XYZ file of C-alpha atoms in Angstrom:
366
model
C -67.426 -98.922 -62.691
C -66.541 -102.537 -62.943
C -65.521 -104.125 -66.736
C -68.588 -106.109 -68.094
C -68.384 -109.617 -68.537
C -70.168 -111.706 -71.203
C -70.067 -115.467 -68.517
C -73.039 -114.331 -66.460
C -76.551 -114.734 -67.859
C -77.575 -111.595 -67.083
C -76.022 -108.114 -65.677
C -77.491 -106.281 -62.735
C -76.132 -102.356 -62.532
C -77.103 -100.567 -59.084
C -76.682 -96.772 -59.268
C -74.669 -95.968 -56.121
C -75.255 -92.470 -57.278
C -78.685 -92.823 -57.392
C -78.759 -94.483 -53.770
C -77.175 -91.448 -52.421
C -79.289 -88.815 -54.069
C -82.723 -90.697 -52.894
C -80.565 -90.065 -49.475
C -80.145 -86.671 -49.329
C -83.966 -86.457 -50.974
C -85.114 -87.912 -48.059
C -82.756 -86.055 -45.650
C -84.319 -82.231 -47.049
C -87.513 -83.173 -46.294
C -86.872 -84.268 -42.752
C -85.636 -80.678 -41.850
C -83.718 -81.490 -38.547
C -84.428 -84.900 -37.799
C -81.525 -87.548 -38.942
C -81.895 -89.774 -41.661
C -80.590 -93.246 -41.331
C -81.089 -95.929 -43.662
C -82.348 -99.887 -43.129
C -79.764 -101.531 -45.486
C -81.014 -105.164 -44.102
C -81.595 -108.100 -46.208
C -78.355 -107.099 -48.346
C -79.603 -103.855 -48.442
C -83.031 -104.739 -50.067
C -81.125 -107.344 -52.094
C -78.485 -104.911 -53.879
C -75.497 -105.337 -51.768
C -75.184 -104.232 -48.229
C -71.540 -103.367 -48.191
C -70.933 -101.083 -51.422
C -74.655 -99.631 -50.442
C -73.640 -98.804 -46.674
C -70.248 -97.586 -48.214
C -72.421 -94.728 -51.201
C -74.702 -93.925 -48.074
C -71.744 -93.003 -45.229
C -70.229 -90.833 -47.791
C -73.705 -89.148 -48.590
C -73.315 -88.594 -44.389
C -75.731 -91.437 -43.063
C -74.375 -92.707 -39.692
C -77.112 -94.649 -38.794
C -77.845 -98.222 -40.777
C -80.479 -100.446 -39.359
C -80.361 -104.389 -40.211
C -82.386 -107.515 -39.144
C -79.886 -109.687 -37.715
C -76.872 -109.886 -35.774
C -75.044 -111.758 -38.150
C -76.048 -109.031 -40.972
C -74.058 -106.425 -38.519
C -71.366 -108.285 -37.917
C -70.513 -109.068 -41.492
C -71.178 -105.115 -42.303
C -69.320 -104.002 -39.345
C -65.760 -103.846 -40.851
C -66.856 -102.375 -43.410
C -68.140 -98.609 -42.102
C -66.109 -96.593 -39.612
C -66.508 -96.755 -36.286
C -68.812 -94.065 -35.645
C -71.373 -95.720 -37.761
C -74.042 -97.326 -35.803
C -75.314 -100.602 -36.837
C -78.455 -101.068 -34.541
C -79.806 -105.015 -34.688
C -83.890 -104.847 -35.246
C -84.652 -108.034 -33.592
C -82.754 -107.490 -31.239
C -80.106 -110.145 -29.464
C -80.866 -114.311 -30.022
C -80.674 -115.580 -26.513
C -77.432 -115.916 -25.377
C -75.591 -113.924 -27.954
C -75.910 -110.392 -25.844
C -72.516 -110.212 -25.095
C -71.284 -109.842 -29.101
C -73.054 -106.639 -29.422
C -70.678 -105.243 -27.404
C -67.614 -107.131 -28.938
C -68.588 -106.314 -32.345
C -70.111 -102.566 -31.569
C -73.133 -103.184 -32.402
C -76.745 -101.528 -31.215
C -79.840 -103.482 -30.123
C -83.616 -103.107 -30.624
C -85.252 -104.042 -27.520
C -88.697 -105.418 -28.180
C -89.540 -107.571 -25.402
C -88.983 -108.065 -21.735
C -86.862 -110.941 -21.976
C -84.169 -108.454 -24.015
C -84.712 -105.529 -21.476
C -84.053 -108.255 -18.813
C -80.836 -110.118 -20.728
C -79.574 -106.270 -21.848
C -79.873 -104.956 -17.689
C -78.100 -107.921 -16.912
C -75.242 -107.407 -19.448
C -74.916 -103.892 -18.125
C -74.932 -104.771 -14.515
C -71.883 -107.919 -15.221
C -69.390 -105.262 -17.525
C -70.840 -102.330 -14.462
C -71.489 -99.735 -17.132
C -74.666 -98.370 -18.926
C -75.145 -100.318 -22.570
C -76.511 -98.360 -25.505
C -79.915 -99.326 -26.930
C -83.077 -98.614 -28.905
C -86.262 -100.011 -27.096
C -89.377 -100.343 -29.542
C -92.909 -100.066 -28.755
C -95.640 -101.816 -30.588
C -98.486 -99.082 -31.347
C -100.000 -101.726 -34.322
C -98.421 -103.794 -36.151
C -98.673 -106.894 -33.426
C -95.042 -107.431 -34.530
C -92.596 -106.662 -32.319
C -92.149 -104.215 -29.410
C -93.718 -104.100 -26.162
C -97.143 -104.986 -25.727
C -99.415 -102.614 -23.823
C -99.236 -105.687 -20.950
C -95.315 -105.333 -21.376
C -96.064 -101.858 -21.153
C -97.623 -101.865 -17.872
C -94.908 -103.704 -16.341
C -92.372 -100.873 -17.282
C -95.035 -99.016 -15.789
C -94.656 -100.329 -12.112
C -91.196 -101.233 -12.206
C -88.619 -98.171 -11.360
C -85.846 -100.461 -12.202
C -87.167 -101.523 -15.885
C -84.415 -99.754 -17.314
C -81.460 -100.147 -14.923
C -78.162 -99.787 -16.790
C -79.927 -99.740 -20.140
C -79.032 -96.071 -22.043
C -81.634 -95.542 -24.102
C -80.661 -93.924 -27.212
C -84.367 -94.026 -29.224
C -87.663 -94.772 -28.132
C -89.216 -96.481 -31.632
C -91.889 -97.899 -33.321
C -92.623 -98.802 -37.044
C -96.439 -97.341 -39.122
C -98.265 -100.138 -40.227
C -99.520 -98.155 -43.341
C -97.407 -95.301 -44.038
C -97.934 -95.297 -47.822
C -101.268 -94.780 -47.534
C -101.409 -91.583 -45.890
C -105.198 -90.951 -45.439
C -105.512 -94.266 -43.471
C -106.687 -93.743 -39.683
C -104.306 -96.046 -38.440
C -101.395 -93.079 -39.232
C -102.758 -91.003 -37.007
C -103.874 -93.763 -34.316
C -100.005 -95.291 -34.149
C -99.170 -91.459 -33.713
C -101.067 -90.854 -31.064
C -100.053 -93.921 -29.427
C -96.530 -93.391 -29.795
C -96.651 -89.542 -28.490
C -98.763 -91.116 -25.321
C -96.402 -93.630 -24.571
C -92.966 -91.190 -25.043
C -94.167 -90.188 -21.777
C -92.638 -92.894 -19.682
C -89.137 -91.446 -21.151
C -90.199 -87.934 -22.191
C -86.230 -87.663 -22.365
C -85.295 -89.910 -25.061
C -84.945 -89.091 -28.724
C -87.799 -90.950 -30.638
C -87.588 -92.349 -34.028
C -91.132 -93.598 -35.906
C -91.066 -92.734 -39.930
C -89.996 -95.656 -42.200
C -89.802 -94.284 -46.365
C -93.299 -93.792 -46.461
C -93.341 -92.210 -42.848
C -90.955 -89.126 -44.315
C -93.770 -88.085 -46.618
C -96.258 -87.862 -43.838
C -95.043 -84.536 -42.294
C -93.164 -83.343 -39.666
C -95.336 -84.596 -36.429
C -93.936 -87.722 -37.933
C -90.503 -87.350 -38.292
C -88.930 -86.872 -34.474
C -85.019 -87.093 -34.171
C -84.496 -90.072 -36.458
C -86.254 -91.942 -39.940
C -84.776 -95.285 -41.372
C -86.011 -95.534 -44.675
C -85.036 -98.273 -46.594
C -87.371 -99.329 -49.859
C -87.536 -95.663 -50.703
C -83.674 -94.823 -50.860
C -83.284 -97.947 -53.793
C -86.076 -96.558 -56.302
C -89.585 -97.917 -54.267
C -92.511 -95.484 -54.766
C -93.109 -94.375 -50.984
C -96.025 -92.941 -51.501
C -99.220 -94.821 -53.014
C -100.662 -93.628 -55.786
C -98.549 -90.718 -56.576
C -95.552 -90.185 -58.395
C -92.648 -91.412 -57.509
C -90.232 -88.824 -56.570
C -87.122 -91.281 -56.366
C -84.402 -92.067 -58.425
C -84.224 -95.890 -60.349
C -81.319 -97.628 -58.292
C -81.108 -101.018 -59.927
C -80.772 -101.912 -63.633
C -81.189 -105.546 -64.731
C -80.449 -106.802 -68.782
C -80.822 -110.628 -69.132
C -78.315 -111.707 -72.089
C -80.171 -113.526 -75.235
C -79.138 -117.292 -75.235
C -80.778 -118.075 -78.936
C -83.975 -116.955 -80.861
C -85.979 -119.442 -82.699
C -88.752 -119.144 -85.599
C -91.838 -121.328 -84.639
C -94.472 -121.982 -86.892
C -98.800 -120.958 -85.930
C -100.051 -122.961 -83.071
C -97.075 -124.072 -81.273
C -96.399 -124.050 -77.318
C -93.771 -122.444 -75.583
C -92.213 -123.051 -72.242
C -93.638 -125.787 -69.486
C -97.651 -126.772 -70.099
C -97.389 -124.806 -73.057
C -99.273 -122.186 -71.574
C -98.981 -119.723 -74.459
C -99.196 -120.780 -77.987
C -98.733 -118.903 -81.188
C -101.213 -117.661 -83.397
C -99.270 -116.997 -86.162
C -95.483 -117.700 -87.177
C -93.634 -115.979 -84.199
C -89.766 -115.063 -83.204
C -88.910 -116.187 -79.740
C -86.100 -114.941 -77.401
C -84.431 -117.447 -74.773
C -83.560 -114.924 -72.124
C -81.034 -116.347 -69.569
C -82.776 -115.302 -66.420
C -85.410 -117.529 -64.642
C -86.649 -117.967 -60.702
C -83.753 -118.936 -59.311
C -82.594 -115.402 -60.002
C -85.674 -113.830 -58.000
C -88.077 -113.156 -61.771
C -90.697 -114.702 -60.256
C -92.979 -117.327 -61.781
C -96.261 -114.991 -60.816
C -94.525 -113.270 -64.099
C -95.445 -116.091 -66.691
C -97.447 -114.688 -69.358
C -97.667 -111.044 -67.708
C -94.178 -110.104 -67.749
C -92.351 -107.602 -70.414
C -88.950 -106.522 -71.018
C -87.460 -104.072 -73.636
C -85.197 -104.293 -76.631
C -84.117 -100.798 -77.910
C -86.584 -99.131 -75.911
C -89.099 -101.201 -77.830
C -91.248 -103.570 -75.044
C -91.981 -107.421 -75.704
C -94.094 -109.544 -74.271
C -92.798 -112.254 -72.045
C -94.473 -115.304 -72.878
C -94.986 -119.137 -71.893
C -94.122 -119.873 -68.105
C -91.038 -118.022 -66.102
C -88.214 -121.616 -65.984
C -85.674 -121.866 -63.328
C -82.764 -120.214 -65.880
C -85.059 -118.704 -68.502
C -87.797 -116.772 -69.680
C -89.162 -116.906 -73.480
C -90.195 -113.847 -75.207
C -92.128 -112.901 -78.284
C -89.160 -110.884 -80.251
C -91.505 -111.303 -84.114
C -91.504 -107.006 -83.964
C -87.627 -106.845 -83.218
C -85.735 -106.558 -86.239
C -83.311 -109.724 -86.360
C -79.712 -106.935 -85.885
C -80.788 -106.481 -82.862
C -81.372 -110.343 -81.592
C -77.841 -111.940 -81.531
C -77.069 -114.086 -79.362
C -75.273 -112.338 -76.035
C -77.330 -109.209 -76.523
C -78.686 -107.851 -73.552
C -82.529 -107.066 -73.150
C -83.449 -104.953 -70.293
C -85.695 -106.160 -67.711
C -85.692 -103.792 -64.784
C -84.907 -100.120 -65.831
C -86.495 -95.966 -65.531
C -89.126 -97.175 -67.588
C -89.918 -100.534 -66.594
C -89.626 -100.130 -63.168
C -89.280 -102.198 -59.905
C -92.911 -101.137 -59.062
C -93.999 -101.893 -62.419
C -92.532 -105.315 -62.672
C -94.079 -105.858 -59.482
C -97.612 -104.755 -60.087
C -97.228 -107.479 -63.222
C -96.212 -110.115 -60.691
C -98.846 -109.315 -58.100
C -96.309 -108.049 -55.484
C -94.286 -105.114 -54.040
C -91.201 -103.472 -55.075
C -90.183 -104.449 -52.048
C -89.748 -108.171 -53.035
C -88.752 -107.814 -56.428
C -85.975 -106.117 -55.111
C -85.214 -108.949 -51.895
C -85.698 -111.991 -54.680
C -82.712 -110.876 -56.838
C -80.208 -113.727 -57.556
C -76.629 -114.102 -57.156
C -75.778 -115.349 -60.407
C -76.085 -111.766 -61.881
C -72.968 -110.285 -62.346
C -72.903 -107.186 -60.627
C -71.771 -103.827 -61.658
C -72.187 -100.337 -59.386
C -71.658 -96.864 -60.612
């Protein structure tokens, strides 16, 4: 674990441990389907590289991201028999760096099955890829119309080795919703124009929706860094990521005085308030003003007075004063304020809470 600093404003831990038991969680209850993992967006905003790093030693060899550019900066990183497979697929033009940079494509539209088939017939060899339908989410993957032209064209897939047929549940966490079972269907019917091809369909909440959804390959993501996958149930994964904002001053204030911008909260009596040096720029959201808590000593607060850029306020008058210096650290995210929690407060997902998190934080992983 890294040495602890006191220059940042606030300390963000991420459990590398935890990462990689949520892994093999996930792995048990897919029986003999592979696990792979979607570290995109920085891996959910905790850090793609040390992330990817905990999850190929927990034995995940596939690691799904959004962009080319996220694979090529992760690709030095993992050994080579990783597979870094590109969601969107190749930008126009950039086809040929896939191959440089051994990377995987998603295929989701005719004009990448057309650009991929013509990469394959110029290096006269048969290119890896993952081809995506869309059975609901009006995303991305081929359209029943793109569909049909697969249909009547023998040479849709000329050169193009299809590794997965794919396509991503609209409402997974919700697992009595119709549309599960609809997508399903869907995807089983349209497996048939490739009845040979390994299939992957279940996303976090997917894995808890049974075997029929599972096929050869899942790529959870929220799921393996703490997210609930399953709504309204409890949550059966580890807390990943750990965040303590360090005290910048506390302050008496007299009855009846503001705090913050607009003065949207105002004492009733004479109150203790906390500067906390964390604000929006480092992802705790504004939706937060007024609704937001945080603990000190396992004791919760009230976050009061709107979220600033670098700071929130907080109502510290129950805290006894030893435990208020300045430079203490009050924790904001942790197994009992959790990601979903502090997003429920902000009217969000885990999900986002997780994506918003700053840079600023100084970063420590177990």
């Amino acid at each position: 674990m890294q040495e602890m600093t006191g220059r940042s404003g606030a300390v963000l831990r991420v459990d590398l441990q935890a990462v990689q038991n949520n892994y093999r969680l996930l792995s048990q209850k897919l029986g003999k389907a592979q696990c792979g993992a979607a570290v995109k967006a920085d891996a959910y905003g905790l850090g793609a590289i040390p992330v990817s790093g905990a999850l190929y030693a927990a034995g995940c060899r596939h690691f799904f991201v959004a962009h080319l550019e996220e694979a090529i900066s992760l690709r030095p990183h993992l050994p080579s028999d990783a597979r870094l497979i590109v969601m969107h697929g190749s930008p126009v033009g950039y086809e040929a760096e896939f191959l440089e940079h051994g990377c995987m494509p998603v295929l989701n539209s005719l004009a990448q099955v057309s650009a991929w088939r013509a990469l394959a017939k110029q290096q006269q060899r048969a290119l890896p890829a993952i081809v995506q339908f869309d059975t609901g989410m009006a995303r991305m993957g081929l359209s029943a119309q793109e569909v049909e032209v697969w249909r009547n064209d023998a040479d849709f897939l000329e050169g193009i080795q299809v590794e997965y047929l794919m396509s991503h549940l609209v409402s997974a966490e919700d697992a009595s919703h119709p549309v599960n079972a609809m997508q399903l269907a869907r995807f089983n019917d349209l497996r048939g124009l490739l009845p040979q091809a390994k299939a992957s369909l279940a996303n976090s909440s997917g894995v808890f929706l049974g075997a029929a959804y599972h096929f050869d390959l899942a790529r959870p993501g929220a799921a393996l860094y703490g997210v609930a996958p399953v709504a309204g149930q409890a949550n059966p994964m580890q807390a990943v990521a750990y965040l303590q904002g360090r005290i910048i001053q506390v302050r008496e204030i007299p009855p009846d005085t503001g705090v913050g911008y607009g003065s949207t909260w105002r004492s009733r009596d004479t109150a203790k308030i906390a500067t906390v040096a964390v604000g929006y720029a480092d992802g705790w959201m504004r939706s937060l003003s007024n609704r937001g808590v945080a603990q000190i000593g396992g004791q919760e607060v009230p976050l009061v007075g709107n979220v600033s850029m670098d700071t929130i306020t907080l109502d510290v008058t129950a805290i006894a004063d030893s435990e208020l210096q300045e430079g203490a650290l009050v924790d904001l995210l942790s197994a009992s304020n959790t990601v979903d929690q502090v997003a429920a407060r902000a009217g969000t997902i885990g999900y986002e809470i997780l994506t918003s998190l700053g840079h600023r934080y100084q970063r420590v992983y177990r």
